[in-house]
Coordinates of C-alpha atoms in Angstrom, one line a residue:
Chain M
M1 CA -4.1 -5.3 -29.5
N2 CA -0.3 -6.4 -29.2
K3 CA 1.5 -3.7 -27.2
R4 CA 4.9 -3.9 -25.9
V5 CA 5.3 -3.8 -22.7
V6 CA 7.9 -2.5 -19.9
I7 CA 8.8 -2.1 -16.9
T8 CA 9.5 1.8 -15.6
G9 CA 8.9 0.9 -11.7
L10 CA 10.6 -1.1 -8.4
G11 CA 9.7 -1.3 -5.4
V12 CA 11.1 -4.5 -2.6
V13 CA 11.1 -6.1 0.8
S14 CA 13.8 -8.4 0.6
P15 CA 15.1 -10.0 3.8
N16 CA 19.0 -8.7 2.3
G17 CA 17.9 -5.2 1.3
T18 CA 14.3 -3.0 1.7
G19 CA 14.5 0.0 -1.2
V20 CA 15.5 -0.5 -4.0
T21 CA 18.9 0.8 -4.1
N22 CA 19.8 -0.6 -0.1
F23 CA 18.9 -4.2 -2.5
L24 CA 20.9 -4.2 -5.9
N25 CA 23.9 -3.6 -3.3
A26 CA 23.2 -6.6 -1.0
L27 CA 22.8 -8.2 -4.7
K28 CA 26.2 -6.5 -5.7
E29 CA 27.6 -7.5 -2.9
G30 CA 26.0 -11.3 -2.1
R31 CA 24.9 -10.4 1.2
S32 CA 22.5 -13.1 3.1
G33 CA 19.7 -11.7 4.4
I34 CA 19.4 -15.2 7.1
K35 CA 19.4 -15.9 10.5
W36 CA 18.6 -17.7 13.5
D37 CA 15.6 -17.5 14.6
K38 CA 14.1 -17.9 18.5
D39 CA 10.3 -18.7 17.4
L40 CA 11.7 -21.4 15.8
A41 CA 13.9 -22.7 18.0
D42 CA 11.4 -22.3 21.1
L43 CA 8.9 -24.0 18.8
K44 CA 11.8 -27.3 19.2
F45 CA 11.5 -26.6 14.6
Q46 CA 14.5 -28.3 13.2
C47 CA 14.9 -25.4 11.2
Q48 CA 15.8 -22.5 13.5
V49 CA 17.1 -19.9 10.7
S50 CA 15.0 -18.2 8.5
A51 CA 14.6 -14.7 6.5
R52 CA 12.7 -11.7 7.7
P53 CA 13.3 -8.1 6.4
E54 CA 13.8 -5.2 8.6
I55 CA 11.2 -2.2 7.3
D56 CA 10.7 1.1 8.3
D57 CA 7.6 1.9 10.4
Q58 CA 7.5 5.4 9.7
K59 CA 7.4 5.4 7.0
L60 CA 4.2 4.2 6.9
K61 CA 3.4 5.8 9.2
E62 CA 3.6 8.5 6.7
L63 CA 1.7 6.0 4.6
L64 CA -1.4 5.1 5.8
P65 CA -3.3 6.6 7.5
A66 CA -3.7 7.0 10.9
G67 CA -7.0 4.2 11.6
L68 CA -5.1 2.4 9.3
F69 CA -1.9 2.3 10.5
I70 CA -2.3 1.5 14.1
K71 CA -3.9 -1.5 13.6
L72 CA -2.4 -2.9 10.8
E73 CA -0.6 -6.5 12.9
N74 CA -0.1 -8.0 9.2
E75 CA 3.3 -7.9 8.1
A76 CA 2.3 -9.0 4.4
M77 CA 0.8 -5.9 4.2
K78 CA 2.6 -3.7 6.5
Y79 CA 5.4 -5.3 2.7
S80 CA 3.1 -5.0 0.3
C81 CA 2.6 -1.2 0.8
L82 CA 5.5 -0.2 1.2
S83 CA 7.3 -1.9 -1.7
G84 CA 4.3 -1.8 -3.9
A85 CA 4.4 2.6 -3.1
E86 CA 8.0 2.0 -4.2
A87 CA 8.1 0.9 -6.3
W88 CA 4.7 3.2 -7.6
L89 CA 7.0 6.9 -7.0
D90 CA 9.9 4.9 -8.3
A91 CA 8.0 4.8 -11.8
G92 CA 7.8 8.6 -11.6
L93 CA 3.9 8.4 -10.9
S94 CA 1.8 9.7 -8.0
F95 CA -0.6 8.2 -6.0
T96 CA -4.3 9.9 -7.1
P97 CA -5.6 12.8 -4.7
K98 CA -8.3 11.8 -1.7
D99 CA -11.6 13.4 -3.7
E100 CA -10.3 13.2 -6.7
H101 CA -11.6 9.7 -9.7
P102 CA -9.4 7.2 -8.7
D103 CA -6.9 6.7 -11.8
W104 CA -9.3 4.4 -14.4
E105 CA -6.0 3.6 -16.8
D106 CA -4.4 1.8 -13.8
G107 CA -5.1 -1.3 -12.3
V108 CA -2.2 -3.9 -9.2
I109 CA -2.2 -7.4 -8.9
F110 CA -0.8 -7.9 -6.3
G111 CA -0.4 -12.1 -4.5
V112 CA -0.4 -13.7 -2.1
G113 CA 0.3 -17.4 -0.5
A114 CA -1.7 -17.1 2.7
L115 CA -1.7 -13.7 4.0
A116 CA -2.8 -13.7 7.7
M117 CA -2.1 -17.1 9.6
D118 CA 0.4 -16.4 12.5
E119 CA -1.8 -12.9 13.0
F120 CA -5.3 -14.8 13.0
I121 CA -4.1 -18.1 14.5
G122 CA -1.7 -16.9 17.1
G123 CA -3.6 -13.7 18.4
K124 CA -7.3 -13.0 17.3
F125 CA -8.1 -16.5 17.6
E126 CA -7.1 -17.6 21.6
I127 CA -9.5 -15.0 22.0
L128 CA -11.8 -16.2 20.2
Q129 CA -11.4 -19.3 21.9
T130 CA -12.6 -16.8 24.3
G131 CA -16.3 -17.3 23.8
N132 CA -15.5 -13.3 23.1
P133 CA -15.8 -13.2 19.3
R134 CA -16.8 -9.8 19.3
K135 CA -13.5 -8.6 20.9
I136 CA -11.3 -9.3 18.3
G137 CA -11.6 -6.5 16.8
S138 CA -13.2 -4.5 13.8
R139 CA -10.0 -5.7 10.8
V140 CA -10.5 -8.8 10.3
V141 CA -11.7 -9.8 8.3
E142 CA -9.6 -7.2 5.2
Q143 CA -6.3 -8.1 7.5
T144 CA -7.5 -11.6 6.7
M145 CA -9.1 -11.6 2.8
N146 CA -6.2 -12.3 0.3
S147 CA -7.0 -9.5 -0.8
G148 CA -6.5 -7.6 2.4
A149 CA -2.8 -6.9 1.2
V150 CA -3.8 -5.0 -2.4
T151 CA -6.8 -3.1 -0.3
Y152 CA -4.8 -1.3 2.3
L153 CA -2.1 -1.1 -1.1
N154 CA -4.4 0.5 -3.1
K155 CA -5.9 2.9 0.2
I156 CA -2.6 5.0 -1.1
I157 CA -2.6 4.6 -4.7
G158 CA -6.0 5.0 -5.8
F159 CA -6.6 2.8 -8.8
G160 CA -9.2 2.9 -9.8
N161 CA -8.2 -0.6 -13.4
L162 CA -8.3 -3.6 -11.7
V163 CA -7.3 -4.1 -8.5
T164 CA -7.2 -7.6 -7.9
A165 CA -4.3 -10.4 -5.3
N166 CA -4.1 -14.0 -7.1
S167 CA -2.4 -17.4 -5.7
S168 CA -0.9 -19.5 -7.2
A169 CA 1.9 -20.2 -3.8
C170 CA 4.7 -19.9 -4.9
A171 CA 4.1 -18.6 -8.3
T172 CA 2.4 -15.8 -7.1
G173 CA 4.6 -13.2 -8.0
T174 CA 5.6 -14.0 -11.5
E175 CA 1.6 -15.2 -12.2
A176 CA 1.2 -11.5 -11.4
L177 CA 3.5 -10.3 -13.3
I178 CA 1.9 -12.5 -16.3
M179 CA -1.2 -11.3 -15.4
G180 CA 0.2 -7.7 -15.4
Y181 CA 1.3 -8.5 -18.6
D182 CA -1.3 -9.9 -20.8
R183 CA -3.9 -6.9 -19.3
I184 CA -1.8 -4.8 -21.3
K185 CA -0.6 -6.0 -24.4
S186 CA -4.7 -6.7 -24.6
G187 CA -5.5 -2.7 -24.3
K188 CA -7.5 -2.8 -21.2
A189 CA -5.1 -1.2 -18.6
K190 CA -2.1 1.3 -18.9
R191 CA -0.2 0.2 -16.6
M192 CA -0.4 -2.6 -13.7
L193 CA 1.3 -2.6 -10.6
C194 CA 2.2 -6.2 -10.5
G195 CA 3.3 -7.9 -7.3
S196 CA 3.4 -10.4 -4.2
T197 CA 3.9 -11.1 -0.5
E198 CA 4.1 -12.8 2.1
S199 CA 3.4 -13.4 5.4
Q200 CA 6.3 -15.1 8.0
G201 CA 5.7 -16.8 11.6
V202 CA 5.2 -20.0 13.6
F203 CA 2.1 -20.6 11.5
I204 CA 2.8 -20.3 7.8
W205 CA 6.6 -22.3 8.7
S206 CA 5.0 -24.9 10.8
G207 CA 3.4 -26.7 6.9
F208 CA 6.9 -27.1 6.0
E209 CA 8.5 -28.3 8.6
A210 CA 6.0 -30.9 8.9
L211 CA 6.5 -31.9 5.1
R212 CA 10.8 -32.4 6.3
I213 CA 11.2 -30.0 3.4
L214 CA 12.8 -26.8 5.6
C215 CA 16.8 -27.1 5.9
S216 CA 17.4 -28.9 9.2
D217 CA 21.4 -28.3 10.1
S218 CA 22.2 -24.9 9.8
N219 CA 20.8 -24.1 12.6
E220 CA 24.7 -22.3 14.1
Y221 CA 25.9 -21.3 10.1
P222 CA 22.6 -19.3 9.3
E223 CA 23.6 -17.6 6.1
Q224 CA 24.8 -20.8 5.2
A225 CA 21.1 -22.6 5.4
S226 CA 20.8 -22.1 1.9
R227 CA 22.4 -24.4 -0.6
P228 CA 20.7 -24.5 -4.2
M229 CA 22.2 -26.9 -6.8
S230 CA 24.2 -28.1 -4.0
A231 CA 25.0 -31.6 -3.3
N232 CA 24.3 -31.5 1.3
S233 CA 21.6 -29.8 1.2
T234 CA 18.4 -29.7 3.5
G235 CA 16.0 -27.5 2.8
F236 CA 15.1 -24.8 1.6
V237 CA 15.5 -21.5 4.2
P238 CA 11.8 -19.9 4.3
G239 CA 11.1 -16.5 4.5
T240 CA 9.2 -13.2 3.6
G241 CA 8.7 -10.4 1.7
S242 CA 7.8 -8.7 -0.6
G243 CA 7.9 -7.5 -4.0
A244 CA 6.8 -5.3 -6.3
L245 CA 6.9 -3.7 -10.1
V246 CA 5.7 -0.9 -12.2
L247 CA 4.1 -3.0 -15.7
E248 CA 3.4 0.4 -19.0
E249 CA 2.5 0.0 -22.0
L250 CA 5.3 0.8 -24.5
E251 CA 4.0 4.1 -25.8
S252 CA 2.8 6.1 -22.5
A253 CA 6.3 5.1 -21.0
L254 CA 8.3 6.3 -23.3
E255 CA 5.7 9.0 -23.9
R256 CA 7.0 11.3 -19.8
G257 CA 10.3 10.3 -20.5
A258 CA 9.5 7.4 -17.4
P259 CA 12.8 4.9 -16.2
I260 CA 12.8 1.5 -18.2
Y261 CA 14.7 -1.0 -16.2
G262 CA 13.9 -3.4 -19.2
E263 CA 11.8 -5.1 -21.9
M264 CA 9.1 -7.9 -20.6
V265 CA 9.4 -9.9 -23.9
A266 CA 7.7 -13.1 -22.8
G267 CA 5.5 -14.6 -20.0
E268 CA 3.9 -17.9 -19.9
I269 CA 2.5 -19.4 -17.5
V270 CA 1.8 -24.2 -18.2
N271 CA -0.1 -25.9 -15.5
G272 CA 1.8 -29.5 -15.3
G273 CA -1.7 -31.6 -14.2
Q274 CA -0.2 -33.0 -11.4
R275 CA 1.1 -36.0 -14.0
N276 CA 3.3 -37.5 -15.1
G277 CA 5.7 -37.0 -12.5
G278 CA 3.6 -33.8 -11.4
S279 CA 2.2 -33.4 -7.9
I280 CA 1.3 -31.2 -5.0
T281 CA 4.5 -30.6 -4.5
A282 CA 7.2 -31.9 -7.6
S283 CA 6.6 -29.8 -11.1
N284 CA 5.9 -32.5 -13.7
P285 CA 9.0 -31.7 -16.2
V286 CA 7.5 -31.5 -19.6
A287 CA 5.5 -28.6 -18.0
T288 CA 8.3 -26.9 -16.5
Q289 CA 10.3 -26.8 -20.0
R290 CA 7.3 -25.8 -22.4
A291 CA 7.3 -22.9 -20.2
I292 CA 11.0 -21.9 -20.6
T293 CA 10.3 -22.6 -24.6
T294 CA 7.1 -20.8 -25.0
A295 CA 8.1 -18.1 -22.9
L296 CA 11.4 -18.2 -25.8
D297 CA 9.6 -18.6 -28.1
T298 CA 7.2 -16.3 -27.7
A299 CA 9.7 -14.4 -27.2
G300 CA 11.0 -14.9 -30.3
I301 CA 14.2 -15.8 -29.9
S302 CA 16.1 -18.6 -28.9
G303 CA 18.0 -20.5 -25.7
S304 CA 21.4 -19.4 -27.1
D305 CA 20.1 -15.7 -27.0
I306 CA 20.1 -16.5 -23.5
D307 CA 22.5 -14.7 -21.0
L308 CA 21.4 -15.2 -17.8
I309 CA 19.1 -17.8 -16.3
C310 CA 16.8 -16.7 -12.4
G311 CA 16.3 -20.0 -11.3
H312 CA 13.4 -20.7 -9.5
L313 CA 16.3 -23.1 -6.9
T314 CA 15.2 -24.1 -3.8
S315 CA 18.3 -25.6 -2.1
T316 CA 16.2 -29.0 -2.3
I317 CA 16.0 -31.7 -3.8
G318 CA 13.6 -30.4 -7.3
D319 CA 16.8 -28.0 -8.1
T320 CA 18.8 -30.9 -10.4
R321 CA 14.7 -31.4 -11.6
E322 CA 14.5 -28.1 -12.9
I323 CA 18.5 -27.5 -13.4
E324 CA 17.6 -31.2 -16.1
S325 CA 14.4 -28.7 -17.1
W326 CA 16.6 -25.7 -18.5
V327 CA 18.9 -28.3 -20.2
Q328 CA 16.0 -29.8 -22.1
A329 CA 14.1 -26.2 -22.3
L330 CA 16.9 -24.7 -24.1
G331 CA 18.6 -26.6 -25.8
V332 CA 22.5 -25.3 -25.8
E333 CA 25.6 -26.9 -25.6
K334 CA 26.7 -27.6 -22.3
D335 CA 29.6 -25.4 -23.5
Q336 CA 27.5 -22.7 -24.2
F337 CA 25.2 -23.0 -21.0
P338 CA 24.7 -19.3 -19.9
M339 CA 25.2 -17.9 -17.1
I340 CA 23.2 -19.3 -13.4
N341 CA 21.8 -18.0 -10.4
A342 CA 19.8 -18.1 -7.2
I343 CA 19.5 -15.8 -5.0
K344 CA 17.4 -17.7 -3.3
S345 CA 20.4 -18.7 -1.3
M346 CA 21.1 -15.2 0.0
I347 CA 17.4 -14.3 1.4
G348 CA 15.7 -18.7 1.2
H349 CA 12.3 -19.0 0.2
C350 CA 10.4 -16.6 0.2
L351 CA 7.3 -18.1 -0.9
G352 CA 4.0 -15.9 -2.6
G353 CA 6.6 -12.9 -2.2
S354 CA 9.6 -14.7 -4.4
G355 CA 8.9 -14.4 -7.1
S356 CA 8.3 -10.9 -7.9
I357 CA 11.8 -10.0 -5.0
E358 CA 12.8 -12.4 -7.4
M359 CA 11.5 -10.4 -10.5
V360 CA 13.4 -7.3 -9.0
A361 CA 16.1 -8.4 -9.1
A362 CA 15.6 -10.1 -11.9
A363 CA 15.3 -6.6 -13.4
L364 CA 18.0 -4.8 -11.8
Q365 CA 20.5 -7.0 -12.9
L366 CA 19.0 -6.3 -16.5
H367 CA 19.4 -3.3 -16.8
H368 CA 22.6 -2.8 -15.2
G369 CA 24.1 -5.5 -16.0
F370 CA 25.4 -7.9 -13.4
A371 CA 25.0 -11.6 -12.7
H372 CA 24.9 -10.8 -9.1
T373 CA 26.6 -13.7 -7.1
N374 CA 25.7 -17.7 -6.0
I375 CA 26.0 -18.1 -2.0
N376 CA 27.2 -21.0 -1.1
I377 CA 27.9 -23.1 -4.0
D378 CA 31.2 -24.8 -2.5
N379 CA 29.9 -27.9 -2.8
L380 CA 27.8 -28.6 -5.8
H381 CA 25.2 -31.2 -7.1
P382 CA 26.8 -33.7 -9.0
E383 CA 24.1 -34.2 -11.5
I384 CA 24.1 -30.9 -12.5
V385 CA 28.3 -30.7 -12.9
S386 CA 27.9 -33.0 -15.0
L387 CA 24.7 -31.2 -16.8
I388 CA 26.3 -27.5 -17.3
G389 CA 29.6 -27.5 -15.7
E390 CA 31.4 -25.1 -13.1
K391 CA 31.4 -22.2 -15.4
P392 CA 27.6 -21.6 -15.4
I393 CA 26.9 -20.9 -11.9
I394 CA 28.7 -18.0 -11.2
S395 CA 30.2 -17.4 -8.1
T396 CA 31.0 -13.8 -8.0
T397 CA 29.1 -10.7 -9.0
T398 CA 30.1 -11.0 -12.9
N399 CA 29.6 -7.7 -14.5
A400 CA 27.9 -8.3 -18.6
P401 CA 25.8 -6.6 -20.5
I402 CA 22.6 -8.9 -20.3
E403 CA 20.2 -8.6 -23.3
Y404 CA 18.2 -11.2 -22.7
L405 CA 16.8 -13.1 -19.4
I406 CA 14.5 -15.5 -18.2
K407 CA 12.9 -16.3 -15.5
A408 CA 11.4 -19.5 -13.7
S409 CA 9.5 -19.4 -10.5
L410 CA 7.2 -22.6 -10.4
G411 CA 4.9 -23.7 -7.7
F412 CA 2.7 -25.8 -5.2
G413 CA -0.3 -28.0 -7.0
D414 CA 2.0 -28.3 -9.9
V415 CA 2.1 -24.4 -11.3
N416 CA 5.2 -23.4 -13.9
S417 CA 6.1 -20.1 -15.0
C418 CA 8.3 -18.3 -17.1
I419 CA 9.3 -15.0 -18.1
V420 CA 11.7 -14.0 -21.2
L421 CA 13.4 -9.8 -20.4
K422 CA 14.9 -8.5 -23.3
K423 CA 17.5 -5.0 -22.3
W424 CA 16.5 -2.2 -24.0
T425 CA 18.1 0.4 -25.2
A426 CA 16.6 4.4 -26.4
D427 CA 17.0 3.7 -29.8
E428 CA 14.9 0.8 -30.7
Chain F
M1 CA -17.3 11.9 36.1
S2 CA -18.2 13.9 32.9
D3 CA -14.7 16.0 32.4
Q4 CA -13.0 11.9 33.1
I5 CA -15.9 10.6 30.2
I6 CA -13.6 12.8 27.4
E7 CA -10.5 12.7 28.2
K8 CA -10.5 9.1 28.5
L9 CA -12.1 8.9 24.8
K10 CA -10.3 11.5 23.4
T11 CA -7.3 10.0 24.8
I12 CA -9.8 7.0 22.7
I13 CA -9.9 8.9 19.7
E14 CA -7.0 10.8 19.2
P15 CA -4.9 7.6 17.7
Y16 CA -7.8 8.0 14.6
L17 CA -7.3 11.0 13.5
D18 CA -5.6 12.4 10.2
E19 CA -6.5 15.5 9.4
I20 CA -8.1 16.8 13.4
E21 CA -6.9 17.6 16.2
I22 CA -7.7 15.7 19.3
D23 CA -8.2 19.0 21.0
D24 CA -10.7 20.7 18.1
I25 CA -12.7 18.2 18.8
A26 CA -16.2 18.9 20.8
P27 CA -19.5 17.9 22.1
S28 CA -20.9 17.8 18.7
S29 CA -18.4 17.4 16.9
H30 CA -19.4 13.9 15.1
L31 CA -17.8 11.2 14.8
I32 CA -17.5 10.4 11.2
D33 CA -18.6 13.6 9.3
D34 CA -16.4 16.2 11.0
L35 CA -13.8 13.3 13.0
G36 CA -13.3 11.7 9.6
L37 CA -13.5 8.6 11.5
D38 CA -13.8 5.7 9.0
S39 CA -17.6 3.2 9.8
F40 CA -15.1 0.8 11.5
Y41 CA -12.7 2.8 12.7
V42 CA -16.6 3.5 15.1
I43 CA -15.8 -0.4 16.0
D44 CA -12.5 0.4 17.2
V45 CA -13.7 2.8 19.3
V46 CA -16.9 0.9 20.5
I47 CA -13.7 -2.3 21.4
D48 CA -11.8 0.6 23.3
I49 CA -14.1 2.2 25.5
E50 CA -15.8 -1.8 26.3
N51 CA -12.2 -2.9 27.8
E52 CA -11.8 0.7 29.0
F53 CA -14.7 1.3 31.4
D54 CA -15.1 -1.8 31.7
I55 CA -18.4 -2.4 30.6
A56 CA -21.1 -4.0 27.6
I57 CA -22.7 -1.3 24.6
D58 CA -25.3 -3.0 23.1
N59 CA -26.5 -3.2 19.0
E60 CA -28.6 -0.6 19.1
S61 CA -26.4 1.9 21.2
I62 CA -24.0 1.7 18.2
S63 CA -26.3 3.2 16.4
K64 CA -27.0 5.9 18.8
F65 CA -22.8 6.7 18.4
E66 CA -23.5 10.0 16.3
T67 CA -22.2 12.7 18.3
V68 CA -19.3 12.3 20.7
E69 CA -21.7 13.7 23.7
Q70 CA -24.5 10.8 21.9
V71 CA -21.0 8.8 23.2
I72 CA -19.8 10.1 27.0
S73 CA -24.3 9.9 27.2
I74 CA -24.1 6.0 27.2
I75 CA -20.9 5.4 28.0
Q76 CA -22.3 7.0 31.1
E77 CA -25.9 4.9 31.0
K78 CA -24.0 2.1 30.4
L79 CA -21.5 2.9 33.9
D80 CA -24.4 4.1 36.0
E81 CA -26.3 0.4 35.1
K82 CA -23.0 -1.1 36.2

C-alpha cells in the first residue's frame, strides 16, 4: 500500500499565539512571544528570558473530566490536550462518545522531550524528601510518564489505533509527523493525530543554562534575544508549547470533504550516528544533508522546486552549519536560493514542542500562500551571507504562492529530520 | 460530629464529580458505581481526607472505601483512635 497523505487539521499552543487563528496572525505580524522571566532571574540564570504561551484554563476544563482537570499540574499536558483537541475538531472530526467503542481506525502519536522535570522535582520531590511518599498524590505516575500527555489527550478523543509518545529531543515533533505519515501510507491507520509538547521551568531549562547555550545578553530586550542566522547570536531562548496536526489518507479526506491544508509528500529521518563531526549535541552535516536529499527524492523533486525553507535555525553557532547543509543538499545557485525563515526568532526554541509548532506554521504558510518574516536579522552572520546572500532571508512577511515547502528539525542525539509539503489543489 | 464529617466529605468529593450534583449524594451512594469516581480519584479522596481530618488511613481501610457511609464510619473510627 502506498496511500497519499494530507493535512486536514491544525492546533497550536505557541508562545506568540494560542489557537490557530491567533497564531496565523502572529506569524504574519512577526509577533514575538519572548518575555523577561522572573523565575530565571531569581535563580541567577544568565539567561533571564523565555517564551511561554498563554492558555485558557476554562477551555481545558470543558475538555477534561472534572477529576482529571482539578489535579492537572503539568503544563505540557495542558498544552497537548488543547492543541490536540483543537486540531481534531479543526479537521471536522468529533470525540468518541463515552460509552461507544473507541475509534479503531485512527490513532495519535504525541511526543515529548521531558514531560515533568519541574512539576515533579519542584513540588512532589520536596514532599517525598520529608519521608511522606504517600502524600505525593495519586497523579505522579500518569503526569510524569512520557505517554502522560498523549494519555490525557486520548481521554478526550477516544482513539483505538496506535496511541503513543515518541521522543527525539528537539526533533520530536517532526518525528511524530513522520511516524504518523508512515503509518497511514502503509494502510495501518486512516488518520493520525501527530504532535508534540514540552514542559517549562527552571529545572528543565537549567541544564541548557549549564551547557552555556542559552541567550545571555538580552535580558533587557527580550524580544531581541532570539537572533537566528546572526553574527551576534549568543544562544537560544528557552520556550515551551505544543503543536498538533491531523494527517489523513487522501481518499478519506476527499470523501468527507475535509479541509486540506496541504499534502505531505516526504518525511525522512536520518541519524548521524554521532560520527564525522556529529555528537550528542551537534548534527553530523552529512546526515543533515542526507535527510534533505532523501526527502527531495521521496517527493520526486529537486532543490530548485522548493519555494520556502522553514529552518531549524536556533540562534546558536549551529545556524551557519545548518545553512551550509541546505546549500549542499539543495544544490541550487546562490541567486536561486529559496526564501528561508526561522520562526524561532519569534518564539525561541520550544525544544520537544518545537517541531510540531513549526510544522503548524509551515502548513499555514503553504495553505495561505505566504512566508512569515524573520525578526532580529539586522546583523546577519557574514558566512551565511556569503553562502546564500541576504535576499532569501526575508525581512518582511511575503505573500507568494508556495508550491513546495521544506522543513527540517535537528535534535540532540544527532537526529536529522526533514519533511516536504506540497500545496494542495483540488483539481488534481 | 457525623454531620460535620458529611459536610467536609462532600466538600472533598465535589471537585471530582462530572454528572452528579453534590446534593444528590446519599449515605448509600457508592463512590465508583454511583458517583462515577475513577479508582484513582478514590486515592485522591483518601489523601484529602487524611489532610483534612489529620488522620492516617491504612490500606485495609481503603479496601472498605465503597459507600459514603462506610467512608464516614472509617473517618469516625480513626478520629476516635486519636
